[in-house]
Short mmCIF file of C-alpha atoms and ligand atoms in Angstrom, two decimals:
data_model
loop_
_atom_site.label_atom_id
_atom_site.label_comp_id
_atom_site.label_asym_id
_atom_site.label_seq_id
_atom_site.Cartn_x
_atom_site.Cartn_y
_atom_site.Cartn_z
CA MET A 228 -89.59 -66.54 -92.49
CA ILE A 229 -85.83 -66.63 -93.22
CA LYS A 230 -84.15 -64.00 -95.30
CA THR A 231 -82.08 -64.76 -97.86
CA LEU A 232 -79.60 -62.34 -99.54
CA LYS A 233 -79.34 -60.09 -101.30
CA ASN A 234 -77.19 -58.40 -103.08
CA PHE A 235 -75.91 -54.28 -103.59
CA ILE A 236 -75.32 -53.36 -107.08
CA ASP A 237 -75.29 -49.86 -108.78
CA GLY A 238 -77.90 -48.64 -105.93
CA GLN A 239 -80.86 -51.80 -105.81
CA TRP A 240 -81.17 -54.95 -104.38
CA ARG A 241 -81.04 -57.66 -106.43
CA GLU A 242 -81.44 -61.50 -106.20
CA SER A 243 -78.35 -62.61 -107.27
CA LYS A 244 -77.88 -64.58 -111.12
CA GLU A 245 -76.73 -68.22 -109.17
CA PRO A 246 -79.66 -69.14 -107.11
CA VAL A 247 -77.73 -71.39 -105.51
CA PHE A 248 -78.10 -70.48 -100.72
CA ARG A 249 -75.48 -71.34 -97.97
CA ASP A 250 -77.21 -71.32 -94.61
CA ILE A 251 -76.16 -68.99 -92.53
CA MET A 252 -76.64 -70.42 -88.85
CA ASN A 253 -76.35 -69.31 -85.31
CA PRO A 254 -73.54 -70.59 -83.85
CA ALA A 255 -75.00 -69.97 -79.89
CA THR A 256 -78.24 -72.49 -80.09
CA GLY A 257 -77.38 -73.68 -83.92
CA GLU A 258 -80.47 -71.74 -84.96
CA LEU A 259 -81.37 -70.93 -88.85
CA LEU A 260 -80.98 -67.38 -89.38
CA ALA A 261 -80.46 -66.04 -93.25
CA ARG A 262 -79.08 -67.36 -97.08
CA VAL A 263 -77.05 -65.91 -98.76
CA PRO A 264 -75.73 -66.37 -101.86
CA ALA A 265 -72.84 -68.31 -103.16
CA GLY A 266 -71.50 -66.16 -105.46
CA SER A 267 -71.65 -66.25 -109.40
CA ALA A 268 -69.32 -63.76 -111.57
CA HIS A 269 -72.10 -62.33 -112.93
CA ASP A 270 -72.72 -60.56 -109.83
CA VAL A 271 -69.55 -59.69 -109.37
CA ALA A 272 -69.45 -58.11 -113.54
CA ASP A 273 -71.78 -56.04 -112.92
CA ALA A 274 -71.19 -54.37 -109.42
CA ALA A 275 -67.73 -53.75 -111.20
CA GLU A 276 -69.48 -52.13 -114.01
CA SER A 277 -71.37 -50.21 -111.80
CA ALA A 278 -68.70 -49.18 -110.02
CA GLN A 279 -66.60 -48.33 -113.12
CA LYS A 280 -69.59 -46.24 -114.86
CA ALA A 281 -69.66 -44.65 -111.83
CA TRP A 282 -66.11 -43.82 -110.95
CA TRP A 283 -64.61 -40.97 -113.60
CA GLU A 284 -67.66 -37.68 -111.25
CA TRP A 285 -66.57 -39.88 -108.04
CA ARG A 286 -62.63 -39.13 -108.68
CA ASN A 287 -63.44 -35.11 -110.05
CA THR A 288 -66.12 -34.61 -106.97
CA PRO A 289 -63.43 -32.44 -104.21
CA ALA A 290 -61.61 -34.76 -101.85
CA SER A 291 -63.95 -32.23 -99.26
CA GLN A 292 -67.59 -33.02 -100.39
CA ARG A 293 -66.18 -36.51 -101.18
CA VAL A 294 -66.24 -37.10 -96.54
CA GLN A 295 -69.08 -35.30 -95.63
CA TYR A 296 -70.78 -39.65 -97.16
CA LEU A 297 -67.61 -40.91 -95.07
CA PHE A 298 -68.52 -38.23 -92.06
CA ARG A 299 -72.95 -39.73 -92.65
CA MET A 300 -71.48 -43.19 -92.43
CA LYS A 301 -69.19 -42.54 -89.21
CA GLN A 302 -73.16 -41.13 -87.36
CA VAL A 303 -75.05 -43.97 -88.91
CA LEU A 304 -72.25 -47.04 -87.58
CA GLU A 305 -72.52 -44.85 -83.90
CA ALA A 306 -75.89 -44.53 -84.32
CA ASN A 307 -77.17 -48.42 -85.11
CA SER A 308 -74.29 -49.92 -83.52
CA ASP A 309 -76.47 -51.85 -80.45
CA GLU A 310 -78.63 -53.78 -83.64
CA ILE A 311 -75.08 -54.27 -85.45
CA ALA A 312 -73.89 -55.90 -82.39
CA GLU A 313 -76.98 -57.63 -81.86
CA ILE A 314 -76.70 -59.35 -85.92
CA CYS A 315 -72.75 -59.75 -85.32
CA THR A 316 -72.77 -61.35 -82.58
CA SER A 317 -75.58 -63.87 -83.90
CA GLU A 318 -74.22 -64.98 -86.82
CA CYS A 319 -69.82 -64.50 -85.62
CA GLY A 320 -70.97 -66.13 -81.56
CA LYS A 321 -69.07 -63.79 -80.10
CA THR A 322 -69.67 -61.48 -76.53
CA PHE A 323 -72.12 -58.14 -77.53
CA ALA A 324 -69.73 -56.61 -76.19
CA GLU A 325 -67.13 -57.66 -78.47
CA SER A 326 -69.21 -56.82 -81.64
CA LYS A 327 -70.01 -53.50 -79.99
CA ALA A 328 -65.74 -53.67 -80.12
CA GLU A 329 -65.59 -54.38 -83.49
CA ILE A 330 -68.14 -51.24 -85.09
CA VAL A 331 -65.16 -49.14 -82.86
CA ARG A 332 -63.00 -49.96 -84.65
CA ALA A 333 -64.00 -49.71 -88.05
CA VAL A 334 -65.55 -46.24 -86.78
CA GLU A 335 -62.32 -44.45 -85.67
CA ASN A 336 -61.00 -45.99 -89.20
CA ILE A 337 -63.27 -43.26 -90.81
CA GLU A 338 -62.29 -40.38 -88.94
CA VAL A 339 -58.71 -41.53 -90.11
CA ALA A 340 -60.11 -41.69 -93.57
CA CYS A 341 -62.01 -38.48 -93.30
CA GLY A 342 -58.53 -36.10 -92.90
CA ILE A 343 -57.99 -36.98 -96.80
CA PRO A 344 -57.67 -33.45 -98.04
CA LYS A 345 -54.74 -33.68 -95.46
CA LEU A 346 -53.35 -37.73 -96.46
CA LEU A 347 -53.54 -36.46 -99.97
CA GLN A 348 -51.62 -33.64 -100.73
CA SER A 349 -47.39 -34.10 -101.44
CA ASP A 350 -44.42 -32.47 -101.90
CA PHE A 351 -42.99 -29.95 -104.51
CA SER A 352 -39.89 -28.51 -104.61
CA GLU A 353 -38.75 -25.14 -106.33
CA ASP A 354 -36.57 -25.42 -109.07
CA ILE A 355 -35.49 -28.47 -109.49
CA ALA A 356 -33.14 -27.29 -111.80
CA THR A 357 -33.41 -23.55 -113.50
CA GLY A 358 -37.18 -22.72 -113.18
CA ILE A 359 -38.53 -25.60 -113.30
CA ASP A 360 -40.23 -27.89 -110.51
CA GLU A 361 -40.98 -31.10 -109.68
CA PHE A 362 -44.50 -32.66 -107.58
CA TYR A 363 -46.59 -35.60 -108.00
CA ILE A 364 -50.26 -35.83 -107.66
CA ARG A 365 -51.93 -38.79 -105.66
CA GLN A 366 -54.58 -40.45 -107.73
CA PRO A 367 -57.16 -42.69 -107.16
CA ILE A 368 -56.57 -45.60 -109.40
CA GLY A 369 -59.76 -47.33 -110.35
CA VAL A 370 -62.43 -49.45 -108.40
CA GLY A 371 -61.34 -51.27 -106.02
CA ALA A 372 -62.89 -54.35 -103.55
CA SER A 373 -61.98 -55.85 -100.27
CA ILE A 374 -63.05 -60.08 -99.23
CA SER A 375 -63.24 -60.00 -95.27
CA PRO A 376 -62.66 -63.18 -92.92
CA PHE A 377 -65.69 -64.65 -90.96
CA ASN A 378 -64.00 -63.20 -87.84
CA PHE A 379 -64.34 -59.06 -87.60
CA PRO A 380 -67.63 -58.61 -89.41
CA VAL A 381 -68.20 -54.83 -88.84
CA MET A 382 -64.51 -54.33 -88.58
CA ILE A 383 -62.63 -56.20 -91.61
CA PRO A 384 -63.93 -54.09 -94.64
CA PHE A 385 -63.13 -50.75 -93.42
CA TRP A 386 -59.87 -51.01 -92.89
CA PHE A 387 -59.97 -50.16 -96.48
CA MET A 388 -63.64 -49.21 -98.00
CA PRO A 389 -63.24 -45.61 -96.67
CA TYR A 390 -60.20 -45.06 -97.31
CA ALA A 391 -60.70 -46.28 -100.71
CA ILE A 392 -63.96 -44.39 -101.73
CA ALA A 393 -62.30 -40.87 -99.90
CA CYS A 394 -59.08 -41.47 -102.36
CA GLY A 395 -61.99 -41.68 -105.46
CA ASN A 396 -61.76 -45.06 -105.94
CA THR A 397 -65.33 -46.66 -106.27
CA TYR A 398 -65.78 -49.75 -104.74
CA ILE A 399 -67.00 -53.96 -103.77
CA VAL A 400 -67.44 -54.81 -100.61
CA LYS A 401 -67.25 -59.05 -100.46
CA PRO A 402 -68.50 -60.02 -96.60
CA SER A 403 -67.50 -63.55 -95.29
CA ASP A 404 -70.03 -65.85 -96.26
CA LYS A 405 -69.86 -67.32 -93.46
CA VAL A 406 -71.35 -64.36 -91.84
CA PRO A 407 -73.34 -62.09 -94.71
CA CYS A 408 -75.75 -60.63 -92.89
CA THR A 409 -74.01 -58.37 -90.53
CA MET A 410 -72.21 -56.06 -93.44
CA THR A 411 -76.61 -57.09 -95.91
CA ARG A 412 -78.15 -54.75 -92.62
CA ILE A 413 -74.78 -51.99 -92.69
CA PHE A 414 -75.22 -51.39 -96.87
CA GLU A 415 -78.49 -51.23 -95.60
CA LEU A 416 -78.11 -48.24 -93.41
CA PHE A 417 -75.86 -46.61 -96.04
CA GLU A 418 -78.61 -46.61 -97.59
CA ASP A 419 -79.86 -42.91 -95.77
CA LEU A 420 -75.57 -41.75 -96.92
CA ASN A 421 -77.60 -40.74 -100.11
CA LEU A 422 -74.41 -41.56 -101.90
CA PRO A 423 -74.88 -42.21 -105.56
CA LYS A 424 -75.34 -45.21 -107.59
CA GLY A 425 -72.29 -47.48 -107.89
CA ILE A 426 -69.52 -46.08 -105.26
CA LEU A 427 -70.62 -48.83 -103.23
CA ASN A 428 -71.60 -52.39 -103.39
CA MET A 429 -72.00 -55.38 -102.05
CA VAL A 430 -71.94 -59.03 -103.74
CA HIS A 431 -72.37 -62.89 -101.37
CA GLY A 432 -70.40 -65.84 -102.21
CA GLY A 433 -67.46 -67.80 -101.87
CA LYS A 434 -64.84 -68.70 -103.92
CA THR A 435 -66.90 -68.47 -107.07
CA THR A 436 -67.53 -64.73 -106.32
CA VAL A 437 -63.33 -64.39 -105.71
CA ASP A 438 -61.82 -65.99 -108.71
CA ALA A 439 -64.43 -63.96 -110.19
CA ILE A 440 -63.09 -60.42 -108.58
CA LEU A 441 -59.57 -61.51 -109.20
CA GLU A 442 -60.36 -62.14 -113.02
CA HIS A 443 -62.62 -58.93 -113.24
CA PRO A 444 -61.11 -56.28 -115.80
CA HIS A 445 -62.65 -53.85 -114.15
CA ILE A 446 -61.10 -54.31 -110.92
CA LYS A 447 -57.87 -53.18 -110.03
CA ALA A 448 -56.61 -53.22 -106.80
CA ILE A 449 -58.04 -55.78 -104.44
CA SER A 450 -58.39 -56.05 -100.29
CA PHE A 451 -58.27 -59.67 -98.70
CA VAL A 452 -58.17 -60.67 -95.33
CA GLY A 453 -58.40 -64.47 -93.98
CA SER A 454 -55.61 -67.29 -93.65
CA SER A 455 -52.41 -67.88 -95.18
CA PRO A 456 -53.05 -70.43 -98.01
CA VAL A 457 -55.84 -68.08 -99.19
CA ALA A 458 -53.78 -65.04 -98.76
CA LYS A 459 -51.86 -66.73 -100.97
CA TYR A 460 -53.65 -68.32 -103.74
CA ILE A 461 -55.69 -64.62 -103.38
CA TYR A 462 -51.50 -61.98 -103.71
CA GLN A 463 -50.48 -64.82 -106.83
CA THR A 464 -53.80 -64.97 -108.75
CA GLY A 465 -54.81 -61.35 -108.53
CA THR A 466 -51.08 -59.95 -109.60
CA SER A 467 -50.94 -62.28 -111.89
CA HIS A 468 -54.19 -60.48 -113.16
CA GLY A 469 -52.31 -56.60 -113.52
CA LYS A 470 -53.89 -56.19 -109.76
CA ARG A 471 -52.41 -54.66 -107.43
CA VAL A 472 -52.78 -57.31 -104.26
CA GLN A 473 -52.66 -56.74 -100.18
CA ALA A 474 -53.60 -60.20 -98.27
CA LEU A 475 -53.06 -60.13 -94.75
CA GLY A 476 -53.21 -63.72 -94.15
CA GLY A 477 -53.05 -65.76 -90.57
CA ALA A 478 -50.99 -65.94 -87.82
CA LYS A 479 -50.33 -67.90 -84.54
CA ASN A 480 -48.65 -65.36 -82.10
CA PRO A 481 -46.07 -66.17 -79.74
CA VAL A 482 -46.29 -64.23 -76.02
CA VAL A 483 -43.07 -64.61 -74.18
CA ILE A 484 -43.07 -64.11 -69.83
CA MET A 485 -39.70 -63.57 -67.80
CA PRO A 486 -39.34 -63.72 -64.64
CA ASP A 487 -39.48 -61.27 -63.87
CA ALA A 488 -42.59 -59.71 -65.20
CA ASP A 489 -45.81 -58.29 -62.82
CA VAL A 490 -47.86 -61.56 -62.64
CA ASP A 491 -51.27 -60.61 -61.86
CA THR A 492 -51.57 -58.08 -65.25
CA THR A 493 -49.39 -60.17 -67.14
CA VAL A 494 -52.12 -63.28 -66.40
CA LYS A 495 -55.10 -61.63 -66.67
CA ILE A 496 -54.13 -60.02 -70.62
CA ILE A 497 -52.56 -63.73 -71.47
CA ALA A 498 -55.94 -65.42 -70.65
CA ASP A 499 -58.20 -62.42 -72.31
CA SER A 500 -55.86 -62.20 -75.61
CA ALA A 501 -55.63 -65.61 -75.81
CA TYR A 502 -59.84 -66.01 -75.68
CA GLY A 503 -60.91 -62.87 -76.78
CA CYS A 504 -63.07 -63.81 -79.84
CA ALA A 505 -63.01 -68.08 -79.01
CA GLY A 506 -59.36 -67.49 -79.83
CA GLN A 507 -60.75 -66.35 -83.37
CA ARG A 508 -58.76 -63.11 -83.58
CA CYS A 509 -55.72 -62.91 -85.57
CA LEU A 510 -53.93 -61.13 -82.70
CA ALA A 511 -55.12 -64.08 -80.23
CA ALA A 512 -52.45 -64.86 -77.92
CA ALA A 513 -50.87 -68.72 -79.53
CA ILE A 514 -47.76 -69.90 -77.88
CA VAL A 515 -47.47 -68.30 -74.35
CA LEU A 516 -42.85 -69.04 -74.23
CA THR A 517 -42.27 -68.72 -70.27
CA VAL A 518 -38.63 -68.06 -69.32
CA GLY A 519 -36.77 -69.89 -66.56
CA ARG A 520 -38.03 -69.26 -63.26
CA ALA A 521 -41.80 -68.12 -65.25
CA GLY A 522 -42.51 -71.60 -65.48
CA GLU A 523 -43.02 -72.19 -62.09
CA ILE A 524 -43.96 -68.93 -61.99
CA PHE A 525 -47.01 -68.37 -64.43
CA THR A 526 -48.27 -71.74 -65.40
CA GLU A 527 -50.53 -73.03 -62.67
CA LYS A 528 -51.98 -69.15 -62.18
CA LEU A 529 -52.71 -69.77 -66.35
CA ILE A 530 -55.15 -72.22 -65.77
CA GLU A 531 -56.11 -70.69 -63.05
CA ALA A 532 -56.95 -67.29 -64.42
CA SER A 533 -58.49 -69.81 -67.15
CA LYS A 534 -61.11 -71.52 -65.57
CA THR A 535 -62.86 -69.04 -64.32
CA LYS A 536 -63.17 -68.14 -67.53
CA GLN A 537 -67.23 -67.54 -68.17
CA ILE A 538 -68.53 -68.93 -71.74
CA GLY A 539 -72.04 -69.48 -73.65
CA ASN A 540 -74.12 -67.38 -75.86
CA GLY A 541 -72.71 -63.70 -76.72
CA MET A 542 -75.32 -62.34 -75.66
CA THR A 543 -75.62 -63.16 -72.01
CA GLU A 544 -74.24 -60.54 -70.18
CA GLY A 545 -71.26 -62.02 -67.85
CA VAL A 546 -70.11 -64.27 -70.59
CA GLU A 547 -66.69 -63.74 -72.44
CA VAL A 548 -65.72 -66.90 -74.62
CA GLY A 549 -68.99 -67.48 -76.81
CA PRO A 550 -68.81 -70.42 -79.87
CA VAL A 551 -66.53 -71.45 -82.38
CA ILE A 552 -68.13 -70.65 -85.59
CA THR A 553 -69.09 -74.08 -86.89
CA LYS A 554 -69.41 -77.27 -85.78
CA GLU A 555 -66.28 -78.66 -88.29
CA SER A 556 -64.68 -75.77 -86.86
CA LYS A 557 -64.71 -77.53 -83.09
CA GLU A 558 -64.46 -80.79 -84.26
CA ARG A 559 -60.68 -79.76 -86.09
CA ILE A 560 -59.69 -78.60 -82.97
CA GLU A 561 -61.04 -81.25 -81.08
CA LYS A 562 -58.79 -83.17 -83.32
CA LEU A 563 -55.73 -81.16 -83.23
CA ILE A 564 -55.29 -81.09 -79.25
CA GLU A 565 -56.25 -85.24 -79.23
CA LYS A 566 -53.48 -85.72 -81.86
CA SER A 567 -50.86 -83.58 -79.80
CA VAL A 568 -51.49 -85.75 -76.44
CA ASN A 569 -50.92 -88.19 -79.05
CA ASP A 570 -47.81 -87.17 -79.83
CA GLY A 571 -46.84 -86.31 -76.26
CA ALA A 572 -47.56 -82.73 -75.34
CA ARG A 573 -49.07 -82.30 -70.73
CA LEU A 574 -52.98 -81.85 -71.22
CA LEU A 575 -53.29 -78.98 -68.16
CA LEU A 576 -56.45 -77.88 -68.70
CA ASP A 577 -58.99 -79.72 -70.83
CA GLY A 578 -61.86 -77.49 -72.84
CA ARG A 579 -63.68 -79.88 -74.98
CA LYS A 580 -66.29 -81.93 -72.79
CA ILE A 581 -68.13 -78.48 -72.16
CA THR A 582 -71.78 -77.77 -72.25
CA VAL A 583 -73.50 -74.73 -71.57
CA GLY A 584 -77.12 -75.25 -71.14
CA GLY A 585 -79.93 -73.64 -73.08
CA CYS A 586 -77.50 -73.54 -75.98
CA GLU A 587 -77.07 -77.38 -76.78
CA GLY A 588 -76.90 -76.41 -79.49
CA GLY A 589 -73.99 -74.14 -79.92
CA ASN A 590 -69.39 -75.48 -80.76
CA PHE A 591 -68.66 -74.65 -77.84
CA ILE A 592 -64.97 -75.73 -77.11
CA GLY A 593 -63.96 -73.73 -73.81
CA PRO A 594 -60.27 -72.13 -72.45
CA THR A 595 -57.50 -75.83 -73.24
CA ILE A 596 -54.45 -75.58 -71.89
CA LEU A 597 -51.11 -78.15 -73.29
CA GLY A 598 -47.94 -77.70 -71.65
CA ASP A 599 -44.38 -78.93 -73.70
CA VAL A 600 -45.58 -79.40 -76.98
CA ASP A 601 -43.11 -80.42 -79.18
CA PRO A 602 -41.66 -77.31 -81.44
CA GLU A 603 -41.33 -79.49 -84.24
CA SER A 604 -45.93 -81.49 -84.07
CA GLU A 605 -48.62 -80.54 -86.04
CA ILE A 606 -50.17 -78.47 -83.41
CA TYR A 607 -47.30 -76.02 -82.66
CA ALA A 608 -46.92 -74.78 -85.95
CA THR A 609 -50.66 -74.89 -87.07
CA GLU A 610 -53.25 -71.50 -86.27
CA ILE A 611 -56.02 -73.33 -83.90
CA PHE A 612 -58.27 -70.45 -83.74
CA GLY A 613 -59.82 -71.33 -80.73
CA PRO A 614 -59.41 -70.90 -77.23
CA VAL A 615 -55.90 -73.38 -76.86
CA ILE A 616 -52.92 -72.10 -75.54
CA ILE A 617 -49.48 -73.75 -75.93
CA ILE A 618 -46.88 -73.45 -72.56
CA ASN A 619 -43.54 -74.28 -73.26
CA ASN A 620 -40.95 -73.39 -70.05
CA VAL A 621 -37.75 -72.22 -72.32
CA ASP A 622 -33.75 -71.63 -70.22
CA THR A 623 -32.87 -68.19 -71.67
CA LEU A 624 -34.85 -65.00 -74.27
CA GLU A 625 -32.74 -65.68 -77.14
CA ASP A 626 -33.94 -69.76 -77.66
CA ALA A 627 -37.80 -67.92 -77.09
CA ILE A 628 -36.70 -64.89 -79.93
CA LYS A 629 -34.42 -67.87 -81.18
CA LEU A 630 -38.67 -70.19 -80.98
CA THR A 631 -40.66 -67.36 -82.80
CA ASN A 632 -38.21 -66.29 -85.60
CA LYS A 633 -38.76 -70.77 -86.74
CA GLY A 634 -41.87 -70.05 -86.71
CA LEU A 635 -43.62 -69.64 -90.38
CA LYS A 636 -46.05 -66.81 -89.26
CA GLY A 637 -45.50 -63.04 -88.31
CA ASN A 638 -48.53 -61.86 -87.73
CA ALA A 639 -47.37 -60.62 -84.34
CA ALA A 640 -45.84 -61.00 -80.55
CA SER A 641 -45.50 -59.56 -77.85
CA ILE A 642 -43.48 -59.53 -74.11
CA PHE A 643 -44.02 -59.41 -70.46
CA THR A 644 -40.77 -58.04 -68.89
CA ARG A 645 -39.83 -55.21 -66.39
CA SER A 646 -36.36 -55.41 -68.08
CA GLY A 647 -36.22 -52.40 -70.97
CA ALA A 648 -33.58 -54.14 -72.19
CA ALA A 649 -35.43 -57.56 -72.68
CA ALA A 650 -38.39 -55.26 -74.58
CA ARG A 651 -35.44 -53.15 -77.06
CA LYS A 652 -33.76 -56.61 -77.39
CA PHE A 653 -37.19 -58.61 -77.64
CA ARG A 654 -38.49 -55.66 -80.42
CA HIS A 655 -35.55 -55.16 -82.08
CA ASP A 656 -35.18 -59.43 -83.50
CA VAL A 657 -38.36 -61.04 -83.22
CA GLN A 658 -39.54 -61.46 -86.80
CA ALA A 659 -42.94 -60.52 -86.57
CA GLY A 660 -45.18 -57.04 -87.85
CA ASN A 661 -46.42 -55.58 -84.27
CA ILE A 662 -44.58 -56.11 -81.30
CA GLY A 663 -46.27 -55.97 -77.68
CA ILE A 664 -44.54 -54.99 -74.89
CA ASN A 665 -46.79 -55.52 -71.25
CA ILE A 666 -49.36 -55.48 -73.77
CA GLY A 667 -52.20 -58.26 -75.16
CA ILE A 668 -51.57 -59.03 -78.83
CA ALA A 669 -51.13 -55.72 -79.45
CA ALA A 670 -54.22 -54.20 -82.45
CA PRO A 671 -52.41 -51.23 -83.71
CA MET A 672 -55.00 -47.95 -83.63
CA SER A 673 -56.89 -46.78 -87.23
CA PHE A 674 -53.18 -44.21 -87.43
CA PHE A 675 -50.58 -47.05 -87.58
CA PRO A 676 -51.01 -49.45 -90.51
CA PHE A 677 -52.02 -53.04 -89.42
CA SER A 678 -48.73 -54.57 -90.25
CA GLY A 679 -48.00 -59.00 -90.41
CA TRP A 680 -45.40 -59.87 -91.62
CA LYS A 681 -43.82 -63.70 -93.30
CA GLU A 682 -46.37 -66.41 -93.72
CA SER A 683 -48.84 -63.37 -92.27
CA PHE A 684 -48.77 -60.97 -95.10
CA TYR A 685 -48.41 -61.00 -98.89
CA GLY A 686 -47.94 -57.15 -100.27
CA ASP A 687 -45.86 -54.41 -99.69
CA LEU A 688 -48.25 -52.18 -97.91
CA HIS A 689 -50.64 -52.28 -95.69
CA GLY A 690 -54.47 -51.38 -93.92
CA GLN A 691 -55.49 -48.69 -92.31
CA SER A 692 -54.04 -45.36 -92.57
CA PHE A 693 -51.28 -43.75 -94.69
CA HIS A 694 -50.23 -47.64 -95.95
CA ALA A 695 -54.35 -47.74 -97.06
CA VAL A 696 -53.53 -44.18 -98.72
CA GLU A 697 -50.73 -44.97 -100.30
CA PHE A 698 -52.34 -48.57 -101.88
CA TYR A 699 -55.19 -46.58 -103.05
CA THR A 700 -53.40 -44.61 -105.39
CA GLN A 701 -51.36 -44.45 -107.69
CA THR A 702 -48.32 -41.59 -108.44
CA LYS A 703 -48.46 -38.92 -110.82
CA VAL A 704 -44.81 -37.10 -111.15
CA VAL A 705 -45.14 -33.91 -113.04
CA ILE A 706 -42.02 -31.88 -113.67
CA GLU A 707 -43.29 -28.35 -115.40
CA ARG A 708 -41.83 -25.18 -117.11
CA TRP A 709 -42.87 -22.16 -117.36
CA HIS A 710 -40.59 -19.58 -119.55
CA ASP A 711 -40.15 -16.67 -118.82
CA ASP A 712 -41.11 -14.18 -122.07
CA TRP A 713 -44.51 -16.67 -122.14
CA THR A 714 -44.99 -14.13 -119.88
CA ARG A 715 -43.57 -10.95 -120.39
CA LYS A 716 -46.13 -11.38 -123.56
CA PHE A 717 -49.35 -10.28 -121.25
P1 LIG B 100 -60.24 -67.80 -95.43
O1 LIG B 100 -59.05 -66.86 -95.85
O2 LIG B 100 -61.49 -69.21 -95.24
O3 LIG B 100 -61.82 -67.27 -95.52
C1 LIG B 100 -61.31 -65.64 -96.12
C2 LIG B 100 -62.05 -64.78 -97.65
O4 LIG B 100 -61.70 -65.74 -98.07
C3 LIG B 100 -64.22 -65.28 -96.86
O5 LIG B 100 -64.54 -63.83 -97.82
C4 LIG B 100 -64.10 -66.81 -98.60
O6 LIG B 100 -65.83 -66.84 -98.34
C5 LIG B 100 -62.63 -66.39 -98.50
N1 LIG B 100 -62.43 -67.94 -100.12
C6 LIG B 100 -61.87 -69.01 -98.65
N2 LIG B 100 -61.73 -70.30 -99.77
C7 LIG B 100 -61.42 -69.55 -100.93
C8 LIG B 100 -61.21 -70.26 -101.53
N3 LIG B 100 -60.17 -71.62 -101.76
N4 LIG B 100 -60.37 -69.35 -102.68
C9 LIG B 100 -60.87 -68.14 -102.82
N5 LIG B 100 -61.78 -67.43 -102.09
C10 LIG B 100 -61.83 -68.24 -100.70
O7 LIG B 100 -61.03 -67.66 -93.74
P2 LIG B 100 -61.80 -67.04 -92.74
O8 LIG B 100 -61.84 -68.69 -91.37
O9 LIG B 100 -62.79 -66.63 -93.55
O10 LIG B 100 -60.87 -66.74 -91.82
C11 LIG B 100 -60.69 -66.82 -90.45
C12 LIG B 100 -58.93 -66.24 -91.26
O11 LIG B 100 -58.20 -64.71 -90.92
C13 LIG B 100 -57.27 -66.94 -89.86
O12 LIG B 100 -56.08 -67.39 -90.58
C14 LIG B 100 -57.31 -65.78 -89.22
O13 LIG B 100 -56.30 -65.54 -89.19
C15 LIG B 100 -57.28 -64.73 -91.06
N6 LIG B 100 -57.17 -62.70 -90.18
C16 LIG B 100 -56.20 -62.64 -90.20
C17 LIG B 100 -55.94 -61.37 -90.74
C18 LIG B 100 -55.00 -60.21 -89.75
O14 LIG B 100 -54.80 -59.19 -89.39
N7 LIG B 100 -53.76 -61.05 -91.37
C19 LIG B 100 -57.47 -60.74 -89.29
C20 LIG B 100 -58.69 -61.40 -89.47
C21 LIG B 100 -58.73 -62.52 -89.80
#
């Protein structure tokens, strides 16, 4: 029987109050996996009410006790990582190894959040004037919520949620309505944590649910990750309702190759970076800019490396590139490729006609490479979100940096070179939030903020680490004076 997913509200599994559903299919096989509620403002209101009720007691629970639940959370994820990864691969399409890797990333964020007793500490200044001291306290802000994209069903809520609850907030997780099964299973497993009811809630759905989150007066802080137009909408609407919002958007990440870069490692890293998760990553290498002679040295090698990638069902041993998320997504990517060729791009490798035996219902596209793409064309500016590389040659590093900075997104950029001076110039001049030097598009560890600039980020504080702690707390400044003569009276 196909499972109909429920929300987790106030410590219980509850059916959505709106009986409208969306089918969840396995993108590798086309098999129907589950039905997810389309969402309802009533569900959000119930979750917000429960979270608000639970908040005061939770905020007054010592941080050292709150993190005990996080220690157990880490253990539950680790102990069940094979099962969680299998569900993740079945609904999202990425390989089993990629699913396991994102669980590790989630766990690392829990580990950092376990340091909250220390992370919450503040500064204290004695004698700002004679006998007067000043300090600040970080206090939780109330109910928080995360809204996540389809491409990392496990990891992304953990960029925010462990920090939020460790700081003393209560929380609502809204998984992507394209991949809701993984987080549902995680919440089932989290019942073993014995968290007090209302601390952690999950509400399914799409735009209706999101809009209700943006408007509900109990919800004070929202962490969003998704495409740039939606990120902008979330930021504008959430802040207009007086909420704190951090909204991480889409990407179009350039990778610059200098002629002196190491050939084999550069080619391997870029191919992994471009085709991992079938290119459906905000940190995918999307545009390769070869500088000068690097064009002759690297283009053919990259084509050869791309041809070796194993495409198929992410559960099959040895597969490196899984399917894209939906049939619509596959069609959209194929149309973008066709249009770019019509606009004059050279099709150096075409992955559109790929078939995978036993997976005829799957949404597969093989590695595709487009050369000499007009930087003014649609495909150059658009986030393709598929296993497609644009490769263009430029004359100088300055040209590469200029083209990089012309892009509207600023999530990440990398350079491959043996020259410290070139790397330093790139790091210094490029307008992007995450920089890689001889590293594929670099994912910051959980003890660093996950940055992002320009249309890739709306807000001030990012996810992960001390930024997440600052986002989920507000600062109370205290100035105090205790008169000496009061002491003498005792
Ligand atoms: P999406 O923007 O379509 O959806 C993200 C979330 O917003 C989902 O939970 C969805 O239910 C909700 N949503 C969708 N349309 C909405 C609307 N009109 N109004 C309100 N809510 C809406 O993104 P996606 O396709 O699920 O994910 C892929 C995108 O996420 C890519 O652009 C990718 O670059 C981006 N992403 C960014 C990062 C980052 O760190 N910057 C990380 C992962 C993914």
